[in-house]
Tab-separated table of C-alpha atoms in Angstrom:
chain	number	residue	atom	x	y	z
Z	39	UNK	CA	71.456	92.845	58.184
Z	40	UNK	CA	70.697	89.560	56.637
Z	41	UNK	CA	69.803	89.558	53.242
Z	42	UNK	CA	66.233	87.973	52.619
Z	43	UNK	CA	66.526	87.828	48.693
Z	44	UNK	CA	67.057	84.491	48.147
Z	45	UNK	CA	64.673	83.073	50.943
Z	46	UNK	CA	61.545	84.378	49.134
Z	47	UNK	CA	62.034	82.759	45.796
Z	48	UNK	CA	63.456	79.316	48.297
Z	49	UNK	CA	59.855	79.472	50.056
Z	50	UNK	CA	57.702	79.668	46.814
Z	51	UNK	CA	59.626	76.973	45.099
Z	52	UNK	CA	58.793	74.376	48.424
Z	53	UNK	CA	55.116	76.503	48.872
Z	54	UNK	CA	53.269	73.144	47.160
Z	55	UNK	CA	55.038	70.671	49.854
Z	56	UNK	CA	53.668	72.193	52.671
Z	57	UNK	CA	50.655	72.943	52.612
Z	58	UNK	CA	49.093	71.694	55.081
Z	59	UNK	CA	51.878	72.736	57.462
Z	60	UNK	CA	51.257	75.746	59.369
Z	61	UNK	CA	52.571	77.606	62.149
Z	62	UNK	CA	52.556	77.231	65.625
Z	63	UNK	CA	51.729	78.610	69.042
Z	64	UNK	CA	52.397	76.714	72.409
Z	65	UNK	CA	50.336	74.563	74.969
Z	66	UNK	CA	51.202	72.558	77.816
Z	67	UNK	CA	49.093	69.840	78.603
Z	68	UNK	CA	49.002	69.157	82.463
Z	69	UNK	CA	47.248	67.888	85.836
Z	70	UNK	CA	47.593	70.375	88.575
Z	71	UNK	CA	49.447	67.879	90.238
Z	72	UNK	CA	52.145	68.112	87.807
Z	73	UNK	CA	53.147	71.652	88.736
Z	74	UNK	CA	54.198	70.936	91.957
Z	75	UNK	CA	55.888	67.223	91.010
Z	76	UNK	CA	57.466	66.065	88.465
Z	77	UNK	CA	56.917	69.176	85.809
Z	78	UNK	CA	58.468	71.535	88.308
Z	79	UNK	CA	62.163	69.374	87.907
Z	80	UNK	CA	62.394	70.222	84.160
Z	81	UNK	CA	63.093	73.601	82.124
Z	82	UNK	CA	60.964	74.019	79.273
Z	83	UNK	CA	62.646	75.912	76.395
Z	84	UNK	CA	60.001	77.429	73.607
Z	85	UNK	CA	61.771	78.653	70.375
Z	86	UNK	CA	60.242	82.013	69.557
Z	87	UNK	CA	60.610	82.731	65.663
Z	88	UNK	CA	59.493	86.428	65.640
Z	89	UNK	CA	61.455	87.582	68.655
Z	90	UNK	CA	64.611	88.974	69.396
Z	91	UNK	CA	66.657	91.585	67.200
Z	92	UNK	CA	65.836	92.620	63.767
Z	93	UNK	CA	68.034	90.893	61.683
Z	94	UNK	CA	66.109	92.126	57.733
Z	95	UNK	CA	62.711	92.393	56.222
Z	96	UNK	CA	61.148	91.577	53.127
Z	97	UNK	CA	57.797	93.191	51.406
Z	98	UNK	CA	54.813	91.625	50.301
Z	99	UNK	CA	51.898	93.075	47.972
Z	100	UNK	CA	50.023	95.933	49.160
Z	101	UNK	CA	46.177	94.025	48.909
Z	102	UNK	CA	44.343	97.530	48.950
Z	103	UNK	CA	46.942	99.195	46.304
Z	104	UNK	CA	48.592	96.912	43.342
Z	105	UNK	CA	51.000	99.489	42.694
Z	106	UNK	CA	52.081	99.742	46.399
Z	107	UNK	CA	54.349	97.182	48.678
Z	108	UNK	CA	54.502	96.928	52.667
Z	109	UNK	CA	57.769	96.089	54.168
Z	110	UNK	CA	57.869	93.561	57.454
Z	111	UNK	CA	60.636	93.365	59.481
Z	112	UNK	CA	62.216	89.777	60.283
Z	113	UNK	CA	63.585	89.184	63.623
Z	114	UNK	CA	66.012	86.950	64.189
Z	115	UNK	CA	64.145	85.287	67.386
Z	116	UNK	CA	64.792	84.386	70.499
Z	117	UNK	CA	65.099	80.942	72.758
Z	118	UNK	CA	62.824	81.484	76.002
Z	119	UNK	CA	63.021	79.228	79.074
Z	120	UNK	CA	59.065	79.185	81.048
Z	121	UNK	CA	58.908	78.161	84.564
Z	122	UNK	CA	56.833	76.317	86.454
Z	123	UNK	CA	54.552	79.674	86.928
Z	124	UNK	CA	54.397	80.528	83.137
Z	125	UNK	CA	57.138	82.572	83.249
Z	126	UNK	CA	59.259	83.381	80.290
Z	127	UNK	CA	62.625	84.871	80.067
Z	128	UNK	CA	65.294	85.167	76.997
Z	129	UNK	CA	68.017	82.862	76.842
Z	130	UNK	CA	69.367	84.109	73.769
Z	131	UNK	CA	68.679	86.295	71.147
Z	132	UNK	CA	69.620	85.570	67.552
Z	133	UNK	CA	69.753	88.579	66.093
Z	134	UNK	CA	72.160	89.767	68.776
Z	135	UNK	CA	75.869	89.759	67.266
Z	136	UNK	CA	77.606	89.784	70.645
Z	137	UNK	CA	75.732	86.516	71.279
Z	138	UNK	CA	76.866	84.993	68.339
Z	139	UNK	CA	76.206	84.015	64.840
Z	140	UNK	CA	72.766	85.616	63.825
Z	141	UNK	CA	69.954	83.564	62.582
Z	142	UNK	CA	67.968	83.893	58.983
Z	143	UNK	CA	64.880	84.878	60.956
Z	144	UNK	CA	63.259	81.664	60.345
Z	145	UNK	CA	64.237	79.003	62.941
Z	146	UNK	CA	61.748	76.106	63.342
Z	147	UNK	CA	63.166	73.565	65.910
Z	148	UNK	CA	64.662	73.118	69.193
Z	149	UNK	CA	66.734	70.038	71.116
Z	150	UNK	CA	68.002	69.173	74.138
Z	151	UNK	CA	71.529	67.440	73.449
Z	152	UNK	CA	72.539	65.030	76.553
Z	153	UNK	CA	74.786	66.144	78.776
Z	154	UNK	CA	78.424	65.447	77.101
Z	155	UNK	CA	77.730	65.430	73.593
Z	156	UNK	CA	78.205	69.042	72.789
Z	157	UNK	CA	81.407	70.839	74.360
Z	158	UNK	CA	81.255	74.312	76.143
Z	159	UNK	CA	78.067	73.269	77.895
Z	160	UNK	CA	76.220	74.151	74.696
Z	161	UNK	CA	73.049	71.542	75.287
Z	162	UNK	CA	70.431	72.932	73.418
Z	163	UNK	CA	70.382	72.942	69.597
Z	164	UNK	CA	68.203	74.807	66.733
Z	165	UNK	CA	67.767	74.724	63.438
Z	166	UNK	CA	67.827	77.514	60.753
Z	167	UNK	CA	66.793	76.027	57.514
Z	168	UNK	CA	67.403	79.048	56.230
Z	169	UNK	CA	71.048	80.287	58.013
Z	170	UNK	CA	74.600	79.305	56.585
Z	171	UNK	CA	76.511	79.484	53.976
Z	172	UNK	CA	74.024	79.930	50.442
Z	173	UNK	CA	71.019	80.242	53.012
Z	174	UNK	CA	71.128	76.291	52.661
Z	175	UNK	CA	70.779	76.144	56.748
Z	176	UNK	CA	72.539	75.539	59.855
Z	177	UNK	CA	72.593	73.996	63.110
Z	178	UNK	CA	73.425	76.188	66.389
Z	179	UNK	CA	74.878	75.068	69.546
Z	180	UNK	CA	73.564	77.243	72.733
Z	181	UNK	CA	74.660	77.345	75.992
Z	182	UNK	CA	71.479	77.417	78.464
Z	183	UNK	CA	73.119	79.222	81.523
Z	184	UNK	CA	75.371	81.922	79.518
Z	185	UNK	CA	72.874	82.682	75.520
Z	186	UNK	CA	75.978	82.115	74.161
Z	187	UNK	CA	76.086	80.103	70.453
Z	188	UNK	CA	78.201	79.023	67.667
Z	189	UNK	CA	77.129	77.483	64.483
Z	190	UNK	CA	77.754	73.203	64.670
Z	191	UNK	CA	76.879	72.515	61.121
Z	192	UNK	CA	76.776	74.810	58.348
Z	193	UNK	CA	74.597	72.933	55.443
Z	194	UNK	CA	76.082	75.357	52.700
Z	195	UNK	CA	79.478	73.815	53.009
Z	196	UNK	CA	80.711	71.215	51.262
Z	197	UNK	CA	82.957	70.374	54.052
Z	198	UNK	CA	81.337	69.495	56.557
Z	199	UNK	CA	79.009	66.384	54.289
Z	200	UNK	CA	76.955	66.209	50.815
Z	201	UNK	CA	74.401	66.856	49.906
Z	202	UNK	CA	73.958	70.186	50.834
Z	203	UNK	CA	70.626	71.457	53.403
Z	204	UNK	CA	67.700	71.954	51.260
Z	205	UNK	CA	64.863	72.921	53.945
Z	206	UNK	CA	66.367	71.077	57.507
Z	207	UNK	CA	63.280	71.016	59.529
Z	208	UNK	CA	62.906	68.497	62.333
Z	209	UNK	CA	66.241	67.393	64.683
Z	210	UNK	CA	66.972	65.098	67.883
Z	211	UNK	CA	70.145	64.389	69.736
Z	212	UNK	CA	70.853	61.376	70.734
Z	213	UNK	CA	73.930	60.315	73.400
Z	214	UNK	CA	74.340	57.042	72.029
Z	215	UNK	CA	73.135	53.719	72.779
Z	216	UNK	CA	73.696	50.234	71.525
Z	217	UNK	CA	73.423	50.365	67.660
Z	218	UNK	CA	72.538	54.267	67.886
Z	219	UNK	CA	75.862	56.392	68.058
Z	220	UNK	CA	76.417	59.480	69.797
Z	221	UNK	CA	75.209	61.998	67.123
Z	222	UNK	CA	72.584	64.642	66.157
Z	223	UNK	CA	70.381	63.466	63.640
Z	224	UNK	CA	68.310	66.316	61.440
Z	225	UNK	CA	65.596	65.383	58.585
Z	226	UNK	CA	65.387	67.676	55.645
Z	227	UNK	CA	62.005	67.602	53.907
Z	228	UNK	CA	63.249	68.652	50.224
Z	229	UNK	CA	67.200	67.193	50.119
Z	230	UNK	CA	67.462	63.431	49.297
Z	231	UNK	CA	66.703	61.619	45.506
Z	232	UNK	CA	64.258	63.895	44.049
Z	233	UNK	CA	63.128	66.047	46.973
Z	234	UNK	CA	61.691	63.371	48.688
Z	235	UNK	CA	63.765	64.186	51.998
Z	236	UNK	CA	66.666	62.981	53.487
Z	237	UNK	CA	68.083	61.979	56.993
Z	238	UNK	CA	71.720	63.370	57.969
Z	239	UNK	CA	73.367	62.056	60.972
Z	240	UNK	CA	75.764	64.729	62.636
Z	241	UNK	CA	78.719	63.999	64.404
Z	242	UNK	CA	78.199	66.388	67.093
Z	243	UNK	CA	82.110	67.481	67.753
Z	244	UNK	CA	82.964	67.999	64.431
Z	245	UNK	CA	79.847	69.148	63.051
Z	246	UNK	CA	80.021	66.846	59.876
Z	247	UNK	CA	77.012	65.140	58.064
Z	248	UNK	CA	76.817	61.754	56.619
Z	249	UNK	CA	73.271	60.483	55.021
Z	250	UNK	CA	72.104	57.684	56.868
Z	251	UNK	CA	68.501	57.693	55.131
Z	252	UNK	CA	67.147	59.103	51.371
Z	253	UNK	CA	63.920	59.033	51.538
Z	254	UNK	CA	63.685	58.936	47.706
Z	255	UNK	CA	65.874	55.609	47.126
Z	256	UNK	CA	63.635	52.468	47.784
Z	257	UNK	CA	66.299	50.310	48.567
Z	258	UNK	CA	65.673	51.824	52.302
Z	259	UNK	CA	62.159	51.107	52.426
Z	260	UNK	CA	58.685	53.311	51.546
Z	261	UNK	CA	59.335	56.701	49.791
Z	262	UNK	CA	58.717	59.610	51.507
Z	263	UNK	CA	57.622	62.666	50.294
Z	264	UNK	CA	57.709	65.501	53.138
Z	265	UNK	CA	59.629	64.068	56.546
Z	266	UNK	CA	59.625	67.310	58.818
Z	267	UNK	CA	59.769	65.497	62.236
Z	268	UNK	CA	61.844	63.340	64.386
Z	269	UNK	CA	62.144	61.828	67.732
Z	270	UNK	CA	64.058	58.902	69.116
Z	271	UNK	CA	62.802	55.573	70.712
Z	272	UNK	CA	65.196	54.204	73.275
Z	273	UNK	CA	65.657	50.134	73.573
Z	274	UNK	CA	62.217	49.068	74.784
Z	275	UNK	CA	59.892	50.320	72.587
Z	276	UNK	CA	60.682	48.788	68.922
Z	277	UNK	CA	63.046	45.724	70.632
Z	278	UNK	CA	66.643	45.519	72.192
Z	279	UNK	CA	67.372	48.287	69.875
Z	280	UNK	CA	66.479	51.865	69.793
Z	281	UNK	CA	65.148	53.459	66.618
Z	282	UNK	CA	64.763	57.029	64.888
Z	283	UNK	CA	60.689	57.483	64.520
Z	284	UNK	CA	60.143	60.568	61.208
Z	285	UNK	CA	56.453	61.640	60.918
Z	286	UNK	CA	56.316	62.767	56.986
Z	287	UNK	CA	53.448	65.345	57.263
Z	288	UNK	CA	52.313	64.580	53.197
Z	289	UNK	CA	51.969	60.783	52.503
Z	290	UNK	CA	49.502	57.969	52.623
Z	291	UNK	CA	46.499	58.153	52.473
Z	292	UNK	CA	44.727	61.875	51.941
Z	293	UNK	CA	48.431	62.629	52.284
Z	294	UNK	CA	48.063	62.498	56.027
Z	295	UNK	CA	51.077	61.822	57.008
Z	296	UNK	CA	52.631	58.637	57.688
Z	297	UNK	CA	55.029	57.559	60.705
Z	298	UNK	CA	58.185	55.498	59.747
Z	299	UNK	CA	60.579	53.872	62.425
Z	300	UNK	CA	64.324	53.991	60.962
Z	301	UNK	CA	66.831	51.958	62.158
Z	302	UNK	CA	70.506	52.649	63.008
Z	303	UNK	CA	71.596	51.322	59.526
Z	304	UNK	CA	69.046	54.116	57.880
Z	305	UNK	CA	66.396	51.425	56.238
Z	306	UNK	CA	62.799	52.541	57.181
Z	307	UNK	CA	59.611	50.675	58.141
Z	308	UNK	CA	55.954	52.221	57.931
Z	309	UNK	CA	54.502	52.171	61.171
Z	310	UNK	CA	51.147	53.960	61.030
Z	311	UNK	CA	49.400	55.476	58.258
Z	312	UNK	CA	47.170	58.310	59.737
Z	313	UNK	CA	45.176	58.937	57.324
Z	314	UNK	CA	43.802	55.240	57.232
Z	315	UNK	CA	40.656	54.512	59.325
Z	316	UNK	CA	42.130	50.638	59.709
Z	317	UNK	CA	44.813	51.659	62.415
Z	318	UNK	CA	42.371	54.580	64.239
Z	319	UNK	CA	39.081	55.505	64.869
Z	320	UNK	CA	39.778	59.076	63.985
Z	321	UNK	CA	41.771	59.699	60.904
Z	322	UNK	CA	44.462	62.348	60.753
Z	323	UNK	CA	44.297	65.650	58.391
Z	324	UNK	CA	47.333	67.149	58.679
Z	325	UNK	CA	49.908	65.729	61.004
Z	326	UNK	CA	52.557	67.878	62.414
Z	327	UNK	CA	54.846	67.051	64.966
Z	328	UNK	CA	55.966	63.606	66.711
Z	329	UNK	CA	57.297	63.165	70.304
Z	330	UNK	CA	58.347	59.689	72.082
Z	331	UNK	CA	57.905	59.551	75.910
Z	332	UNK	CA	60.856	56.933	76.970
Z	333	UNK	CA	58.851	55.698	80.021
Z	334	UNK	CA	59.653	56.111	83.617
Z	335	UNK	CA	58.664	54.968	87.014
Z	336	UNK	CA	55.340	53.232	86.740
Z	337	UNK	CA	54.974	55.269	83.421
Z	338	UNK	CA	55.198	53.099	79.708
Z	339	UNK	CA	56.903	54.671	77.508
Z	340	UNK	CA	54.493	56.396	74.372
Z	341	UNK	CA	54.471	57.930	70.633
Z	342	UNK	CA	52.489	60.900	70.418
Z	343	UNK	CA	51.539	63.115	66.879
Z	344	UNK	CA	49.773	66.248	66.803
Z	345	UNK	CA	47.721	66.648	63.907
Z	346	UNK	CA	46.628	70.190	63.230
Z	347	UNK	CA	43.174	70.047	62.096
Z	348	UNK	CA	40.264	72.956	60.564
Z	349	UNK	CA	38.890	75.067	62.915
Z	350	UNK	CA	40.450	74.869	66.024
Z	351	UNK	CA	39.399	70.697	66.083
Z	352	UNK	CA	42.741	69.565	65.882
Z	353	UNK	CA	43.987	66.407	67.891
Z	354	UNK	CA	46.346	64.865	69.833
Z	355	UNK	CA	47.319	61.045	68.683
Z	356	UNK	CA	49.088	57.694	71.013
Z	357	UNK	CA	50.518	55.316	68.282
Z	358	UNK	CA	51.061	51.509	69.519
Z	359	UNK	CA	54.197	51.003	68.753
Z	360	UNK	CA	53.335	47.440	68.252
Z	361	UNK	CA	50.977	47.956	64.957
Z	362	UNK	CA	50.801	52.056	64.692
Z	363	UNK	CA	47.330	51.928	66.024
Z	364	UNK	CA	46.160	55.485	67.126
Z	365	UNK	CA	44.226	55.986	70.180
Z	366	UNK	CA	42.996	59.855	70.821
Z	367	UNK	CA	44.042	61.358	73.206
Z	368	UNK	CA	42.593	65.232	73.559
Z	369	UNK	CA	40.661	66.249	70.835
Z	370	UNK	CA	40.940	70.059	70.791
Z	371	UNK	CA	37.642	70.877	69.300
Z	372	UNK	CA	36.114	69.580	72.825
Z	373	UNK	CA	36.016	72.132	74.593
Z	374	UNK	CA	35.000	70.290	77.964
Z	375	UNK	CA	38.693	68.909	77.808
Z	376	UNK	CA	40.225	72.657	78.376
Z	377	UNK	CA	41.752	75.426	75.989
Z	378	UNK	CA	43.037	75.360	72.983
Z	379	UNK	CA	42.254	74.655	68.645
Z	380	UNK	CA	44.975	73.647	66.654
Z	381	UNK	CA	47.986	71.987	67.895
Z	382	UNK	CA	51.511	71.666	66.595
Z	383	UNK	CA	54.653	71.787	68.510
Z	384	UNK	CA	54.715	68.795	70.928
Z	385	UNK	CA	57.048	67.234	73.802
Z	386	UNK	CA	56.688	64.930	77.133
Z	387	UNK	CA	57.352	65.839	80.894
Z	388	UNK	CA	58.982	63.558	83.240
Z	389	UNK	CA	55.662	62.302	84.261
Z	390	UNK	CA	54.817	61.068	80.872
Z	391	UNK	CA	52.080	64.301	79.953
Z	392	UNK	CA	52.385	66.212	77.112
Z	393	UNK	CA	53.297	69.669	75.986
Z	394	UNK	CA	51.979	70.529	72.744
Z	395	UNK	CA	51.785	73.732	70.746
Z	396	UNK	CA	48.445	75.364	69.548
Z	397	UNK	CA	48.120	77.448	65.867
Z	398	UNK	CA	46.107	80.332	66.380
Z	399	UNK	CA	46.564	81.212	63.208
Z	400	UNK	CA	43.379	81.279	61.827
Z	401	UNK	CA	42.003	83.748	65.023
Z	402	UNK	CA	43.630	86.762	64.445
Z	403	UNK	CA	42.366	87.694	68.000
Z	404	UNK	CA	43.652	84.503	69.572
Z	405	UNK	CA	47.637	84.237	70.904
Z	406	UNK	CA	49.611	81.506	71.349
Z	407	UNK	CA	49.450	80.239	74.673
Z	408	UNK	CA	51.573	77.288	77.282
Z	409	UNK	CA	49.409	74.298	78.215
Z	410	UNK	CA	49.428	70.629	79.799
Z	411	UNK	CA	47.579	67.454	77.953
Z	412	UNK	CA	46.877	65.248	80.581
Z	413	UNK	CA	48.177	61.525	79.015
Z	414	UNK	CA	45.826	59.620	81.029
Z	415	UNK	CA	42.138	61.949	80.212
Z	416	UNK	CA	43.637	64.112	77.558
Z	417	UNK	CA	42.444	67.172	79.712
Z	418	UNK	CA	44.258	70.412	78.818
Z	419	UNK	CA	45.094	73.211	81.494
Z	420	UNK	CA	47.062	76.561	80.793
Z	421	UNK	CA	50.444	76.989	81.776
Z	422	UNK	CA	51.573	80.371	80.101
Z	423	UNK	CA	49.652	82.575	78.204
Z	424	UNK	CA	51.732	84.416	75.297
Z	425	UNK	CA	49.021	86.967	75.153
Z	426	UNK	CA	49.900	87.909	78.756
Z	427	UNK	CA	52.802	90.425	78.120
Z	428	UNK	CA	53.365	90.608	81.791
Z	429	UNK	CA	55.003	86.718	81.606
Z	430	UNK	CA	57.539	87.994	79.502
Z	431	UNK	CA	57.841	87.921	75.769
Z	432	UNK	CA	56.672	85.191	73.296
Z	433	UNK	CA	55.176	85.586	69.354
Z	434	UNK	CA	55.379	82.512	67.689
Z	435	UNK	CA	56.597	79.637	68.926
Z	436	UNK	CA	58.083	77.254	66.322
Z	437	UNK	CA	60.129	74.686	68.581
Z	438	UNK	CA	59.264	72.504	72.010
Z	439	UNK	CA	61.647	70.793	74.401
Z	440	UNK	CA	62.769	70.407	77.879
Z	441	UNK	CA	65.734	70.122	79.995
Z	442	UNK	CA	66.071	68.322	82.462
């Protein structure tokens, strides 16, 4: 069993960072035409934190008796791949040994890695930022068509790159293209010059890290203060040359979160401040998660941030590239727009929509559930219901992507 010790008295000493973060539950955001088209070509894979195998548990105070303590369990979760139909099967199941390494029961991303940069066909990657050695995180490799998974970077070991993980929360693989090399690239919100958070490239054979961005040293641009996101923008968007794009959740202004572009060399630019009523007519409260749309056929390519706001109003932001302008796109308190309160989780389909994931968590009768965002009307439409056993299993979602 994994021993949870150490992860409680890890998660109060970050507790006053992340706030405003909170969990997540999933929604797809699509056109019915988008079923049957482009939609149907992809795999979605939805990281499940509370499925799977037991793998520990930990107690909490008893509220009705002082003197008393419950015990949870902690499962080590599972990755789940939802069709076309909504329907969701295991692909693997971290707490299962025979699978692999176990996780720490908290995993809270998911990649795609493009075909060739892994070996053994392992193209899907998720983070731990509690696994490895000293509970200092790791990175796992999975194989899509077999569940099996080794562990690519272990963040406790000195070995493979210093620093060591602090809290890894946000990843993205990229095959490499002009000034961008083939590598994984993983933001840690607490690592870096005094917590401020810290970019590691990965060299995705090996496994080994190499900073290519503190988010406390100045030299590199703005400070940060909680990076938990990251996506990539191909050549296109910011120029000839591609670029990283980190949403730090806790910055600017009302500590809304901010959106930096980093280059291949590590130095950062602000983009868009989201709490700032100059660059939007609706202000962010508490950004989560950032996706980039590359473009396709007769489809520009797009930023999108999911901002998780009070009472099921949250909202789903387009950022102009060219000056970090938002423009809504669903606001999820409108409920002529379709399901759904409080997004988090968030990727693109081939068509350019959006799936994004939905916190529940303040409805304790209310369960995750798979939706489409339209990217043209914003209009949301369910895909899979989590609360619908019969679709197969699915908790708590804490990670987004497709394959293609």
């Amino acid at each position: 069993m994994f021993s949870t010790d150490n992860i409680a008295a890890i998660k109060v000493a970050i507790a006053m960072k992340r706030l405003r973060q909170r969990a997540g539950c999933i929604f797809s955001i699509v056109a019915a035409l988008l079923l049957s088209a482009g939609f149907s070509h992809a795999q979605t894979i939805l990281l499940d934190q509370q499925g799977g195998t037991q793998v520990g548990s930990y107690t909490i105070p008893d509220l009705w008796d002082p003197d008393s303590t419950i015990t949870i369990p902690l499962f080590g979760g599972t990755l789940l791949s939802v069709d076309s139909s909504g329907i969701r099967k295991v692909i693997t199941d971290f707490g299962n040994t025979v699978q692999g390494p176990i996780s720490s029961g908290y995993l809270n991303a998911v990649s795609q890695a493009p075909s060739g940069l892994l070996v053994s066909g392992r193209t899907l990657l998720v983070l731990d930022p509690f696994g490895g050695t000293h509970q200092d995180g790791a990175l796992f490799a999975v194989n899509p068509s077999t569940g099996q998974r080794s562990i690519l970077s272990d963040f406790g070991n000195p070995k493979q790159g210093l620093p060591l993980g602090v809290t890894p929360r946000g990843l993205v693989a990229s095959a490499g293209v002009l000034g961008l090399g083939a590598a994984v690239y993983v933001v840690d919100s607490n690592a870096g010059t005094n917590g401020h958070g810290l970019l590691t490239k990965i060299d995705p054979k090996t496994g080994n890290r190499s900073v290519l961005s503190d988010f406390g040293n100045s030299a590199q641009g703005q400070l940060g203060n909680n990076p938990a996101s990251i996506a990539i923008a191909p050549p296109g968007i910011f120029g000839l040359s591609p670029m990283l794009v980190v949403l730090d959740t806790a910055s600017c202004t009302n500590r809304a979160g901010v959106l930096f572009t980093v280059d291949p060399s590590g130095n950062r630019t602000a983009l868009s401040d989201l709490g700032s009523l100059d660059q939007g007519p609706v202000r962010g409260v508490a950004s989560q998660r950032v996706a980039v749309f590359p473009g396709g056929p007769g489809q520009a390519a797009a930023i999108y941030v999911t901002d998780n706001a009070t009472n099921g109003a949250g909202f789903l932001f387009r950022i102009d590239a060219r000056n970090g302008n938002r423009t809504l796109v669903s606001a999820f308190g409108n409920p002529a727009k379709g399901p759904g309160g409080e997004p988090v989780e968030i990727t693109t389909t081939e068509s350019g929509d959006v799936l994004v994931s939905d916190d529940f968590i303040d409805n304790e009768n209310a369960k995750p559930t798979l939706l489409l965002i339209n990217h043209v009307d914003g209009h949301r439409t369910v895909l899979s219901d989590c609360g619908d056993t019969a679709l197969g299993p699915c908790l708590r979602p804490s990670g987004l992507t497709q394959l293609p």
